[in-house]
Amino acid sequence: MEQVERDAMEFDVMIVGAGPAGLSAACRLMQQAGEAGRELTVCMVEKGSEVGAHILSGAIFEPRALQELFPDWQERGAPLTTPAVRDEVYLLKDDTKAWKLPNALVPPSMHNTGGEITRYVISAGNLCRWLAEQAEGLGVEIFPGFAAQEVIVEDGAVRGIVIGDMGVAADGTPQDGYTPGMELRAKYTLFAEGSRGHLGKRLIERFELDEGRDPQHYGIGLKELWDIPAEKHQPGLILHGSGWPLDKQAQGGWFLYHAENRQAVVGLIVDLSYRNPWLSPFDEFQRLKHHPVLKHHLEGGERVAYGARAITKGGLNCLPKMTFPGGLLIGCDAGTLNFAKIKGLHTAMKSGLVAGETVFEAIMSGDEGGQELSAFTAKWERSWAHAELEASASFGSAIHRYGTVLGGAYNFTNQLLGGRLPNLHDTTADHASLEPAAECEQIVYPKPDGKLSFDKLSSVFLSNTNHEENQPCHLRLTDPELPIRENLPRYAEPAQRYCPAGVYEVVEDDHGKPRFQINFQNCVHCKTCDIKDPAQNITWIAPEGGGGPNYPNM
């Protein structure tokens, strides 16, 4: 398509992504502006059809940052209604047996009951919807259904973003109703896209933000929402576990939480450093639910929602520099999750609070934008969120190096000793960990029974995923021939299995030759392909705004 003339709008602050980090930053900015009697323009764009449509998390929520942002959150009606009441932690030995860990052997970071802070079983999507209401009440302009497609960089500084064009056909030509994307310019731009943000990825590379850091590490989190029988419902019950079925194939762990309204959420996190290309995270999750420990809670219920999302879990050793001229990288776009707690909402929100305070100070000083906000780094490193990451810096590396059981023992001991054991590193990127398919055991998964386990297509249906078919594919191949030429013979083309939505297939063409097919309409925006492809040949970019999943209360 030819170069088009774009309209432009100017703001004081631009925020990309209406997740917990971005919304917290927006609210804090406007709170300070109100206290100072200063007019401030803050704009937020969200690629989902509505705020919360693309939000997926466990989630057990620690409201520490929320308390700082809105001390009266209870009076305001924040959707925190189910306090955690009991923890159970299991090590699954095989498909029938399990060992329930005594409380004394559960790492302190895994305790969700007791102590000074009450934790809650929540819907992260509903929390973001509520935060968006607070932000709009404070004067933030939020535009859902608009995907940030490019970063505006001028004279070495970020000056805003370009919204993706609307109404572009699959061949790149404009359709009826074509609308070119606008330039949204700002003094400062905050990127809060969530895990493996496609603009955050470019910023890290352009400004070398990961220099001197370990490669970032990720997991894929798969989650389902179930309506369960009333007699089985125990609001606030929290189950975590590890072991089977991942004990020999990969690291990871599962969760099952009893939420409000007679619902339970169940999920599996698979570390994307796994080696066996035959492994399918989706199918591991489906067979996991047949284990008696989980089956007991789900049997007789109905699955009502499904989704998947990458998790940025490398921790402090992998955390990139979060500042660059003209902006900040916050939340899971940077990697602020505390994986030792399996919690990231509270640390993401805290990074947003620090960002909001830093940006407001700069603007109040008369700063016209484009500077590098080095004050953010000092504030962030003094925060309790950074202290949490510092205390658990070796958590993921220990599990990668020693496995779930021994790595867990290392982390348990390190927590008891106050973090005095040596800091461990893992310098192998997730995409570089696969071994040749011929050298690995092929995994044969049981067929789904339609009661506890299901296939990918029926699961994608429950994610309410939709993309306009006549638009450019948002999953770009650097070399279109590479999947068949290299990945298929060496790794049995693992995209067929690591994708949790059936996007990638190897099919035969009219001449009986294998062909790599991309069903981009199924994409749930998890970003796993962008992370795990061994050749780094797949690049995820934002599709037309509003496309993708439409999660309810995930």
Coordinates of C-alpha atoms in Angstrom, one line a residue:
M1 CA 0.0 0.0 0.0
E2 CA 1.3 3.5 -0.8
Q3 CA 2.3 5.9 1.9
V4 CA -0.8 7.6 3.2
E5 CA -1.4 10.9 4.9
R6 CA -2.3 10.4 8.6
D7 CA -4.1 12.6 11.0
A8 CA -2.4 13.2 14.3
M9 CA -3.5 13.9 17.8
E10 CA -1.4 15.3 20.6
F11 CA -1.5 14.2 24.3
D12 CA 0.7 14.6 27.3
V13 CA 0.9 10.8 27.9
M14 CA 0.1 7.9 25.7
I15 CA -0.4 4.4 27.1
V16 CA -0.4 1.2 25.0
G17 CA -2.5 -1.6 26.6
A18 CA -5.4 -1.5 29.1
G19 CA -4.0 -4.1 31.5
P20 CA -3.2 -3.7 35.2
A21 CA 0.1 -1.8 34.6
G22 CA -1.2 0.7 32.1
L23 CA -4.5 1.4 33.9
S24 CA -2.6 1.9 37.2
A25 CA -0.3 4.3 35.5
A26 CA -3.2 6.2 34.0
C27 CA -5.1 6.5 37.3
R28 CA -2.1 7.6 39.2
L29 CA -1.3 10.3 36.6
M30 CA -4.8 11.7 36.8
Q31 CA -4.9 11.5 40.6
Q32 CA -1.8 13.6 40.8
A33 CA -3.0 16.1 38.1
G34 CA -6.2 16.5 40.2
E35 CA -4.3 17.1 43.4
A36 CA -2.0 19.6 41.7
G37 CA -4.9 21.4 39.8
R38 CA -3.1 20.6 36.6
E39 CA -4.8 19.8 33.3
L40 CA -3.4 16.6 31.9
T41 CA -4.3 14.7 28.7
V42 CA -3.8 10.9 29.0
C43 CA -4.8 8.6 26.1
M44 CA -4.9 4.8 26.3
V45 CA -5.4 2.4 23.4
E46 CA -6.4 -1.3 23.8
K47 CA -6.4 -3.8 20.9
G48 CA -9.2 -5.9 22.4
S49 CA -12.8 -5.2 21.5
E50 CA -13.3 -3.9 25.1
V51 CA -11.1 -3.5 28.2
G52 CA -10.6 -7.0 29.6
A53 CA -11.3 -8.9 26.3
H54 CA -7.7 -10.0 26.0
I55 CA -6.9 -10.3 29.8
L56 CA -6.2 -13.8 31.1
S57 CA -4.6 -14.6 34.4
G58 CA -5.0 -17.2 37.2
A59 CA -5.6 -15.3 39.4
I60 CA -4.8 -15.0 43.1
F61 CA -4.5 -11.3 43.7
E62 CA -2.5 -9.5 46.4
P63 CA -4.1 -6.0 46.7
R64 CA -1.0 -4.2 48.0
A65 CA -0.6 -1.9 44.9
L66 CA -4.4 -1.5 44.7
Q67 CA -4.4 -0.3 48.3
E68 CA -1.9 2.4 47.4
L69 CA -3.8 3.5 44.3
F70 CA -7.3 3.4 45.8
P71 CA -7.3 3.0 49.6
D72 CA -11.1 3.0 49.4
W73 CA -11.3 0.3 46.8
Q74 CA -13.9 -1.7 48.8
E75 CA -16.2 1.3 49.0
R76 CA -15.7 1.8 45.3
G77 CA -16.8 -1.7 44.5
A78 CA -13.6 -3.3 43.3
P79 CA -14.4 -6.9 42.2
L80 CA -12.5 -8.6 45.1
T81 CA -15.2 -10.7 46.7
T82 CA -13.7 -14.1 47.3
P83 CA -10.9 -14.1 49.9
A84 CA -8.4 -17.0 50.0
V85 CA -9.4 -19.4 52.8
R86 CA -7.3 -22.5 52.3
D87 CA -4.2 -23.7 50.4
E88 CA -3.5 -27.2 49.2
V89 CA -0.3 -28.1 47.3
Y90 CA 0.2 -31.4 45.6
L91 CA 2.9 -33.3 43.8
L92 CA 1.3 -35.6 41.3
K93 CA 3.3 -38.9 41.1
D94 CA 1.5 -40.4 38.1
D95 CA -2.0 -40.3 36.5
T96 CA -3.7 -41.6 39.7
K97 CA -1.4 -41.0 42.7
A98 CA -0.5 -37.7 44.4
W99 CA 1.3 -36.5 47.5
K100 CA -0.2 -33.7 49.4
L101 CA 2.6 -31.5 50.7
P102 CA 2.4 -30.7 54.4
N103 CA 2.2 -26.9 55.1
A104 CA 5.7 -26.9 56.5
L105 CA 7.2 -28.0 53.2
V106 CA 5.4 -25.4 51.1
P107 CA 7.7 -22.5 50.2
P108 CA 6.7 -19.3 52.0
S109 CA 6.1 -17.6 48.6
M110 CA 3.3 -20.1 47.9
H111 CA 1.3 -19.4 51.0
N112 CA -1.9 -17.5 50.2
T113 CA -3.6 -17.5 53.6
G114 CA -2.5 -16.0 56.9
G115 CA -0.3 -13.0 57.3
E116 CA -1.2 -9.4 57.2
I117 CA -2.3 -9.3 53.5
T118 CA -5.7 -10.9 52.5
R119 CA -5.4 -12.3 49.1
Y120 CA -8.4 -12.9 46.7
V121 CA -9.5 -15.3 44.0
I122 CA -10.4 -12.8 41.2
S123 CA -11.0 -12.4 37.5
A124 CA -8.2 -10.2 36.2
G125 CA -10.4 -9.2 33.3
N126 CA -13.0 -7.9 35.6
L127 CA -10.4 -6.1 37.7
C128 CA -9.2 -4.3 34.6
R129 CA -12.8 -3.4 33.6
W130 CA -13.2 -1.8 37.0
L131 CA -9.9 0.0 36.8
A132 CA -10.9 1.4 33.4
E133 CA -14.1 2.8 35.0
Q134 CA -12.0 4.5 37.6
A135 CA -9.6 5.8 35.0
E136 CA -12.3 7.2 32.8
G137 CA -13.9 8.8 35.9
L138 CA -10.6 10.6 36.4
G139 CA -10.5 11.9 32.8
V140 CA -8.5 9.3 31.0
E141 CA -9.5 8.7 27.3
I142 CA -9.6 5.0 26.6
F143 CA -10.0 3.7 23.1
P144 CA -10.7 -0.1 22.9
G145 CA -10.6 -1.8 19.5
F146 CA -7.6 0.2 18.3
A147 CA -4.3 -1.7 17.9
A148 CA -1.0 0.2 18.2
Q149 CA 1.0 -0.9 15.1
E150 CA 4.1 1.2 15.0
V151 CA 6.3 3.3 17.3
I152 CA 7.1 6.9 16.2
V153 CA 10.8 7.5 16.8
E154 CA 12.2 10.9 15.9
D155 CA 15.7 12.1 16.7
G156 CA 16.4 8.9 18.7
A157 CA 13.3 9.4 21.0
V158 CA 9.9 7.8 21.1
R159 CA 7.2 10.4 20.3
G160 CA 4.1 8.2 20.2
I161 CA 2.5 5.5 18.2
V162 CA 0.6 4.8 15.0
I163 CA -2.7 3.0 15.1
G164 CA -3.1 0.2 12.6
D165 CA -5.1 0.9 9.4
M166 CA -8.6 -0.4 9.3
G167 CA -10.2 -2.0 6.3
V168 CA -7.2 -3.5 4.6
A169 CA -7.8 -6.6 2.5
A170 CA -5.7 -9.8 2.7
D171 CA -3.6 -8.7 -0.3
G172 CA -2.8 -5.4 1.3
T173 CA -5.2 -3.3 -0.8
P174 CA -7.7 -0.9 0.8
Q175 CA -11.3 -2.1 0.9
D176 CA -14.5 -0.1 1.0
G177 CA -14.5 1.8 4.3
Y178 CA -10.7 1.8 4.5
T179 CA -9.5 4.2 7.3
P180 CA -5.8 5.0 7.7
G181 CA -4.5 4.7 11.3
M182 CA -3.8 7.9 13.2
E183 CA -0.6 9.1 14.7
L184 CA -1.1 9.5 18.5
R185 CA 1.7 11.7 19.7
A186 CA 2.7 12.4 23.3
K187 CA 5.5 13.8 25.5
Y188 CA 5.9 10.3 27.0
T189 CA 4.6 6.9 25.9
L190 CA 4.2 4.0 28.3
F191 CA 4.1 0.5 26.8
A192 CA 2.0 -2.0 28.8
E193 CA 1.1 -4.6 26.2
G194 CA 1.5 -7.6 28.4
S195 CA 3.8 -10.6 27.8
R196 CA 5.9 -10.4 24.6
G197 CA 4.3 -7.2 23.5
H198 CA 5.1 -6.8 19.8
L199 CA 6.1 -3.1 20.2
G200 CA 7.9 -3.8 23.4
K201 CA 9.9 -6.5 21.6
R202 CA 11.0 -3.9 19.0
L203 CA 11.9 -1.3 21.6
I204 CA 14.1 -3.8 23.6
E205 CA 16.0 -4.6 20.4
R206 CA 16.2 -1.0 19.1
F207 CA 17.4 0.5 22.4
E208 CA 19.4 -2.6 23.5
L209 CA 17.4 -2.7 26.7
D210 CA 18.4 -6.4 27.4
E211 CA 22.1 -5.7 27.3
G212 CA 23.8 -7.5 30.2
R213 CA 20.6 -9.4 31.1
D214 CA 19.9 -13.1 30.8
P215 CA 17.6 -14.0 27.9
Q216 CA 14.0 -13.6 28.9
H217 CA 12.1 -16.8 29.8
Y218 CA 8.4 -17.6 29.3
G219 CA 5.7 -20.1 30.0
I220 CA 2.4 -20.7 28.3
G221 CA -0.6 -20.5 30.6
L222 CA -3.7 -22.4 29.6
K223 CA -6.9 -21.7 31.6
E224 CA -10.5 -22.9 31.7
L225 CA -13.5 -21.5 33.6
W226 CA -16.0 -24.1 34.9
D227 CA -19.5 -24.0 36.4
I228 CA -19.4 -26.7 39.0
P229 CA -22.1 -28.4 41.2
A230 CA -23.1 -26.4 44.3
E231 CA -22.2 -29.2 46.6
K232 CA -18.6 -29.1 45.3
H233 CA -18.1 -25.4 45.4
Q234 CA -15.8 -24.1 48.2
P235 CA -15.2 -20.3 47.6
G236 CA -11.6 -19.4 48.3
L237 CA -10.1 -22.9 48.1
I238 CA -6.7 -22.7 46.3
L239 CA -5.0 -25.8 44.9
H240 CA -1.5 -25.7 43.3
G241 CA 0.6 -28.6 42.0
S242 CA 3.4 -29.9 39.9
G243 CA 4.8 -33.3 38.7
W244 CA 2.7 -35.5 36.4
P245 CA 2.2 -35.1 33.4
L246 CA 5.2 -32.8 33.0
D247 CA 7.6 -34.5 35.3
K248 CA 9.7 -36.1 32.5
Q249 CA 8.9 -33.8 29.7
A250 CA 9.0 -30.3 31.0
Q251 CA 8.8 -28.0 34.0
G252 CA 5.5 -26.4 34.9
G253 CA 2.7 -26.5 37.4
W254 CA -1.1 -26.4 37.6
F255 CA -3.7 -24.5 39.6
L256 CA -7.4 -24.9 40.5
Y257 CA -9.2 -22.1 42.3
H258 CA -12.7 -21.9 43.6
A259 CA -14.0 -18.5 42.6
E260 CA -17.4 -16.8 43.1
N261 CA -20.7 -17.7 41.6
R262 CA -20.2 -21.5 41.8
Q263 CA -17.3 -21.3 39.4
A264 CA -13.8 -22.9 39.5
V265 CA -10.9 -21.9 37.3
V266 CA -8.3 -24.5 36.3
G267 CA -5.1 -24.1 34.4
L268 CA -1.7 -25.4 33.5
I269 CA 1.6 -23.4 33.1
V270 CA 4.2 -25.1 30.9
D271 CA 7.7 -23.7 30.8
L272 CA 8.6 -22.8 27.2
S273 CA 12.1 -24.0 27.8
Y274 CA 10.9 -27.6 27.2
R275 CA 13.1 -29.8 25.0
N276 CA 10.8 -32.4 23.4
P277 CA 9.3 -31.0 20.2
W278 CA 6.5 -33.7 20.4
L279 CA 5.1 -32.0 23.5
S280 CA 1.8 -30.3 23.2
P281 CA 1.0 -27.9 26.2
F282 CA -2.7 -28.0 25.2
D283 CA -2.9 -31.8 25.3
E284 CA -0.9 -32.0 28.5
F285 CA -3.5 -29.7 30.1
Q286 CA -6.4 -31.8 28.8
R287 CA -5.1 -35.0 30.3
L288 CA -4.1 -33.3 33.5
K289 CA -7.8 -32.8 34.3
H290 CA -8.4 -36.5 34.5
H291 CA -6.2 -36.9 37.5
P292 CA -8.3 -37.7 40.6
V293 CA -7.1 -34.6 42.5
L294 CA -8.5 -32.3 39.8
K295 CA -11.3 -34.5 38.5
H296 CA -12.9 -34.4 42.0
H297 CA -13.5 -30.7 41.7
L298 CA -14.6 -30.6 38.0
E299 CA -16.7 -33.7 37.4
G300 CA -20.3 -33.0 36.9
G301 CA -19.5 -29.4 35.9
E302 CA -19.6 -27.6 32.6
R303 CA -16.7 -25.9 30.9
V304 CA -17.8 -22.3 29.9
A305 CA -14.6 -20.5 28.8
Y306 CA -11.1 -21.3 27.5
G307 CA -8.0 -19.2 26.8
A308 CA -4.2 -19.2 26.7
R309 CA -1.5 -16.6 27.2
A310 CA 2.3 -16.4 27.4
I311 CA 3.7 -15.5 30.8
T312 CA 6.9 -13.5 31.1
K313 CA 8.6 -15.4 34.0
G314 CA 12.3 -14.8 33.8
G315 CA 12.4 -12.5 36.9
L316 CA 15.0 -10.0 37.9
N317 CA 17.9 -11.7 36.0
C318 CA 16.0 -11.2 32.7
L319 CA 14.3 -7.9 33.4
P320 CA 15.4 -5.4 30.7
K321 CA 16.1 -1.8 31.3
M322 CA 12.7 -0.2 31.5
T323 CA 13.6 3.3 30.3
F324 CA 14.4 4.7 26.9
P325 CA 14.2 8.2 25.5
G326 CA 10.5 9.2 25.4
G327 CA 9.0 6.3 27.3
L328 CA 8.9 3.4 29.6
L329 CA 8.3 -0.4 29.4
I330 CA 6.1 -1.6 32.3
G331 CA 4.3 -4.6 33.7
C332 CA 4.6 -7.9 31.8
D333 CA 5.8 -6.1 28.7
A334 CA 9.1 -5.8 30.7
G335 CA 8.6 -8.9 32.9
T336 CA 7.8 -7.8 36.4
L337 CA 5.9 -11.0 37.4
N338 CA 7.1 -12.7 40.6
F339 CA 7.0 -16.3 39.5
A340 CA 8.0 -17.6 42.9
K341 CA 4.5 -16.4 44.0
I342 CA 2.9 -17.2 40.6
K343 CA 1.6 -13.7 40.8
G344 CA 2.2 -10.7 38.6
L345 CA -0.9 -8.4 38.9
H346 CA 0.3 -6.6 42.0
T347 CA 3.9 -6.0 40.7
A348 CA 2.6 -4.9 37.3
M349 CA 0.3 -2.4 39.0
K350 CA 3.2 -1.2 41.2
S351 CA 5.4 -0.6 38.1
G352 CA 2.5 1.4 36.7
L353 CA 2.3 3.5 39.8
V354 CA 6.0 4.3 39.8
A355 CA 5.7 5.1 36.1
G356 CA 2.8 7.5 36.6
E357 CA 4.6 9.3 39.4
T358 CA 7.8 9.6 37.5
V359 CA 6.2 10.9 34.3
F360 CA 4.0 13.4 36.2
E361 CA 7.1 14.8 38.0
A362 CA 8.8 15.2 34.6
I363 CA 5.9 17.0 33.1
M364 CA 5.4 19.2 36.1
S365 CA 9.1 20.3 35.9
G366 CA 8.3 21.7 32.4
D367 CA 9.8 18.8 30.5
E368 CA 8.6 18.8 26.9
G369 CA 9.1 15.1 26.5
G370 CA 11.5 12.8 24.7
Q371 CA 13.9 12.5 27.6
E372 CA 15.1 9.3 29.3
L373 CA 13.4 9.1 32.7
S374 CA 16.3 7.8 34.7
A375 CA 14.4 8.8 37.9
F376 CA 12.1 5.8 37.2
T377 CA 14.9 3.3 37.7
A378 CA 15.8 4.7 41.1
K379 CA 12.2 4.7 42.2
W380 CA 11.5 1.3 40.9
E381 CA 14.6 -0.2 42.5
R382 CA 13.5 1.2 45.9
S383 CA 10.0 -0.3 45.6
W384 CA 8.7 -3.3 47.4
A385 CA 8.0 -4.9 44.0
H386 CA 11.6 -4.8 43.0
A387 CA 12.5 -6.2 46.4
E388 CA 10.2 -9.1 45.7
L389 CA 11.9 -9.8 42.4
E390 CA 15.3 -9.5 44.0
A391 CA 14.5 -12.1 46.6
S392 CA 13.3 -14.6 44.0
A393 CA 15.9 -13.9 41.3
S394 CA 17.1 -17.5 41.1
F395 CA 13.6 -19.1 41.2
G396 CA 13.2 -20.0 37.5
S397 CA 16.9 -20.7 36.8
A398 CA 17.0 -23.2 39.7
I399 CA 14.0 -25.1 38.2
H400 CA 15.5 -25.0 34.7
R401 CA 18.9 -26.3 36.0
Y402 CA 17.8 -28.9 38.5
G403 CA 14.2 -29.8 37.6
T404 CA 10.9 -29.2 39.4
V405 CA 11.6 -31.2 42.6
L406 CA 15.3 -30.4 43.2
G407 CA 14.9 -26.8 41.9
G408 CA 11.9 -26.4 44.2
A409 CA 14.0 -27.6 47.1
Y410 CA 16.7 -25.1 46.2
N411 CA 14.2 -22.3 46.1
F412 CA 12.6 -23.4 49.4
T413 CA 16.0 -23.4 51.1
N414 CA 16.9 -20.1 49.6
Q415 CA 13.7 -18.5 50.9
L416 CA 14.3 -19.9 54.4
L417 CA 17.8 -18.5 54.3
G418 CA 16.6 -15.1 53.1
G419 CA 18.1 -15.3 49.6
R420 CA 21.7 -16.1 50.7
L421 CA 22.3 -18.9 48.2
P422 CA 24.2 -18.0 45.0
N423 CA 22.2 -16.3 42.2
L424 CA 21.7 -18.8 39.4
H425 CA 21.4 -17.9 35.7
D426 CA 19.9 -19.5 32.7
T427 CA 21.4 -18.1 29.5
T428 CA 19.7 -20.5 27.0
A429 CA 16.8 -18.8 25.3
D430 CA 13.6 -20.8 25.2
H431 CA 13.5 -21.1 21.4
A432 CA 17.0 -22.6 21.5
S433 CA 16.1 -25.5 23.9
L434 CA 14.4 -27.9 21.5
E435 CA 16.1 -31.1 20.6
P436 CA 15.7 -33.0 17.3
A437 CA 12.4 -34.9 17.1
A438 CA 14.3 -38.1 16.1
E439 CA 16.1 -38.0 19.4
C440 CA 13.0 -37.5 21.6
E441 CA 10.2 -39.8 22.7
Q442 CA 7.1 -39.3 20.6
I443 CA 4.1 -38.5 22.9
V444 CA 0.8 -40.1 22.1
Y445 CA -2.1 -38.2 23.8
P446 CA -5.4 -39.8 24.7
K447 CA -8.4 -38.7 22.8
P448 CA -10.6 -36.1 24.6
D449 CA -13.8 -37.5 26.2
G450 CA -15.9 -34.4 25.8
K451 CA -16.6 -34.3 29.5
L452 CA -13.3 -33.3 31.2
S453 CA -11.0 -33.1 28.1
F454 CA -11.7 -31.4 24.8
D455 CA -10.1 -30.7 21.3
K456 CA -8.6 -27.4 20.2
L457 CA -11.3 -26.2 17.9
S458 CA -14.1 -26.6 20.5
S459 CA -11.8 -24.8 23.0
V460 CA -11.2 -21.9 20.6
F461 CA -14.9 -21.6 20.1
L462 CA -15.2 -20.9 23.9
S463 CA -12.6 -18.2 23.7
N464 CA -15.0 -16.2 21.5
T465 CA -12.1 -15.5 19.1
N466 CA -12.9 -13.7 15.9
H467 CA -10.8 -12.1 13.1
E468 CA -12.1 -10.6 9.9
E469 CA -11.0 -13.2 7.3
N470 CA -10.2 -10.7 4.6
Q471 CA -7.3 -9.0 6.3
P472 CA -3.6 -9.5 6.2
C473 CA -2.3 -12.4 8.2
H474 CA -0.8 -11.0 11.4
L475 CA 1.6 -14.0 11.8
R476 CA 4.5 -13.1 9.6
L477 CA 7.1 -15.6 8.3
T478 CA 10.5 -14.2 7.6
D479 CA 11.2 -17.2 5.3
P480 CA 7.9 -18.8 4.2
E481 CA 9.8 -22.0 3.0
L482 CA 11.6 -22.6 6.3
P483 CA 8.8 -24.5 8.2
I484 CA 8.8 -27.3 5.6
R485 CA 12.4 -27.1 4.6
E486 CA 14.0 -27.0 8.1
N487 CA 11.5 -27.3 11.0
L488 CA 9.6 -30.2 9.6
P489 CA 12.5 -32.6 9.1
R490 CA 14.4 -31.5 12.2
Y491 CA 11.6 -30.9 14.8
A492 CA 8.5 -32.4 13.1
E493 CA 7.3 -28.7 12.8
P494 CA 6.5 -28.0 16.5
A495 CA 4.2 -25.1 15.8
Q496 CA 1.5 -27.8 15.2
R497 CA 1.8 -28.7 18.9
Y498 CA 3.0 -25.6 20.8
C499 CA 0.1 -23.5 19.5
P500 CA -2.9 -23.9 21.8
A501 CA -5.4 -22.8 19.2
G502 CA -4.8 -24.9 16.0
V503 CA -3.4 -22.0 14.1
Y504 CA -0.5 -23.9 12.5
E505 CA -0.9 -27.1 10.4
V506 CA 1.2 -29.1 8.0
V507 CA -1.1 -30.2 5.2
E508 CA -0.6 -31.8 1.8
D509 CA -1.0 -29.8 -1.4
D510 CA -2.6 -31.0 -4.6
H511 CA 0.6 -32.9 -5.4
G512 CA 0.9 -34.6 -2.1
K513 CA 3.7 -32.4 -0.8
P514 CA 3.6 -30.9 2.7
R515 CA 2.6 -27.3 3.0
F516 CA 2.6 -25.0 6.1
Q517 CA -0.8 -23.6 6.7
I518 CA -1.7 -20.7 9.0
N519 CA -5.3 -20.4 10.3
F520 CA -4.8 -17.0 11.7
Q521 CA -8.5 -16.6 12.5
N522 CA -8.0 -19.1 15.4
C523 CA -5.3 -17.0 17.0
V524 CA -5.9 -16.2 20.7
H525 CA -3.0 -13.8 20.8
C526 CA -1.0 -15.9 23.3
K527 CA 2.4 -15.1 21.5
T528 CA 3.8 -18.6 22.0
C529 CA 4.8 -18.9 18.4
D530 CA 6.7 -15.7 18.5
I531 CA 8.6 -17.1 21.5
K532 CA 9.1 -20.8 20.8
D533 CA 9.7 -21.1 17.1
P534 CA 13.2 -22.6 17.0
A535 CA 14.3 -20.5 14.0
Q536 CA 12.6 -17.3 15.3
N537 CA 10.9 -17.2 11.9
I538 CA 7.4 -16.2 13.1
T539 CA 6.7 -12.6 14.1
W540 CA 3.4 -11.8 15.8
I541 CA 2.1 -8.3 15.0
A542 CA -1.2 -6.8 16.0
P543 CA -4.1 -7.6 13.7
E544 CA -6.9 -5.2 12.9
G545 CA -8.1 -3.7 16.2
G546 CA -10.9 -5.6 18.0
G547 CA -9.8 -9.0 16.6
G548 CA -8.8 -11.9 18.8
P549 CA -10.4 -13.5 21.8
N550 CA -13.3 -11.9 23.7
Y551 CA -12.8 -13.4 27.2
P552 CA -15.6 -13.0 29.7
N553 CA -14.4 -13.0 33.3
M554 CA -11.0 -14.6 32.8

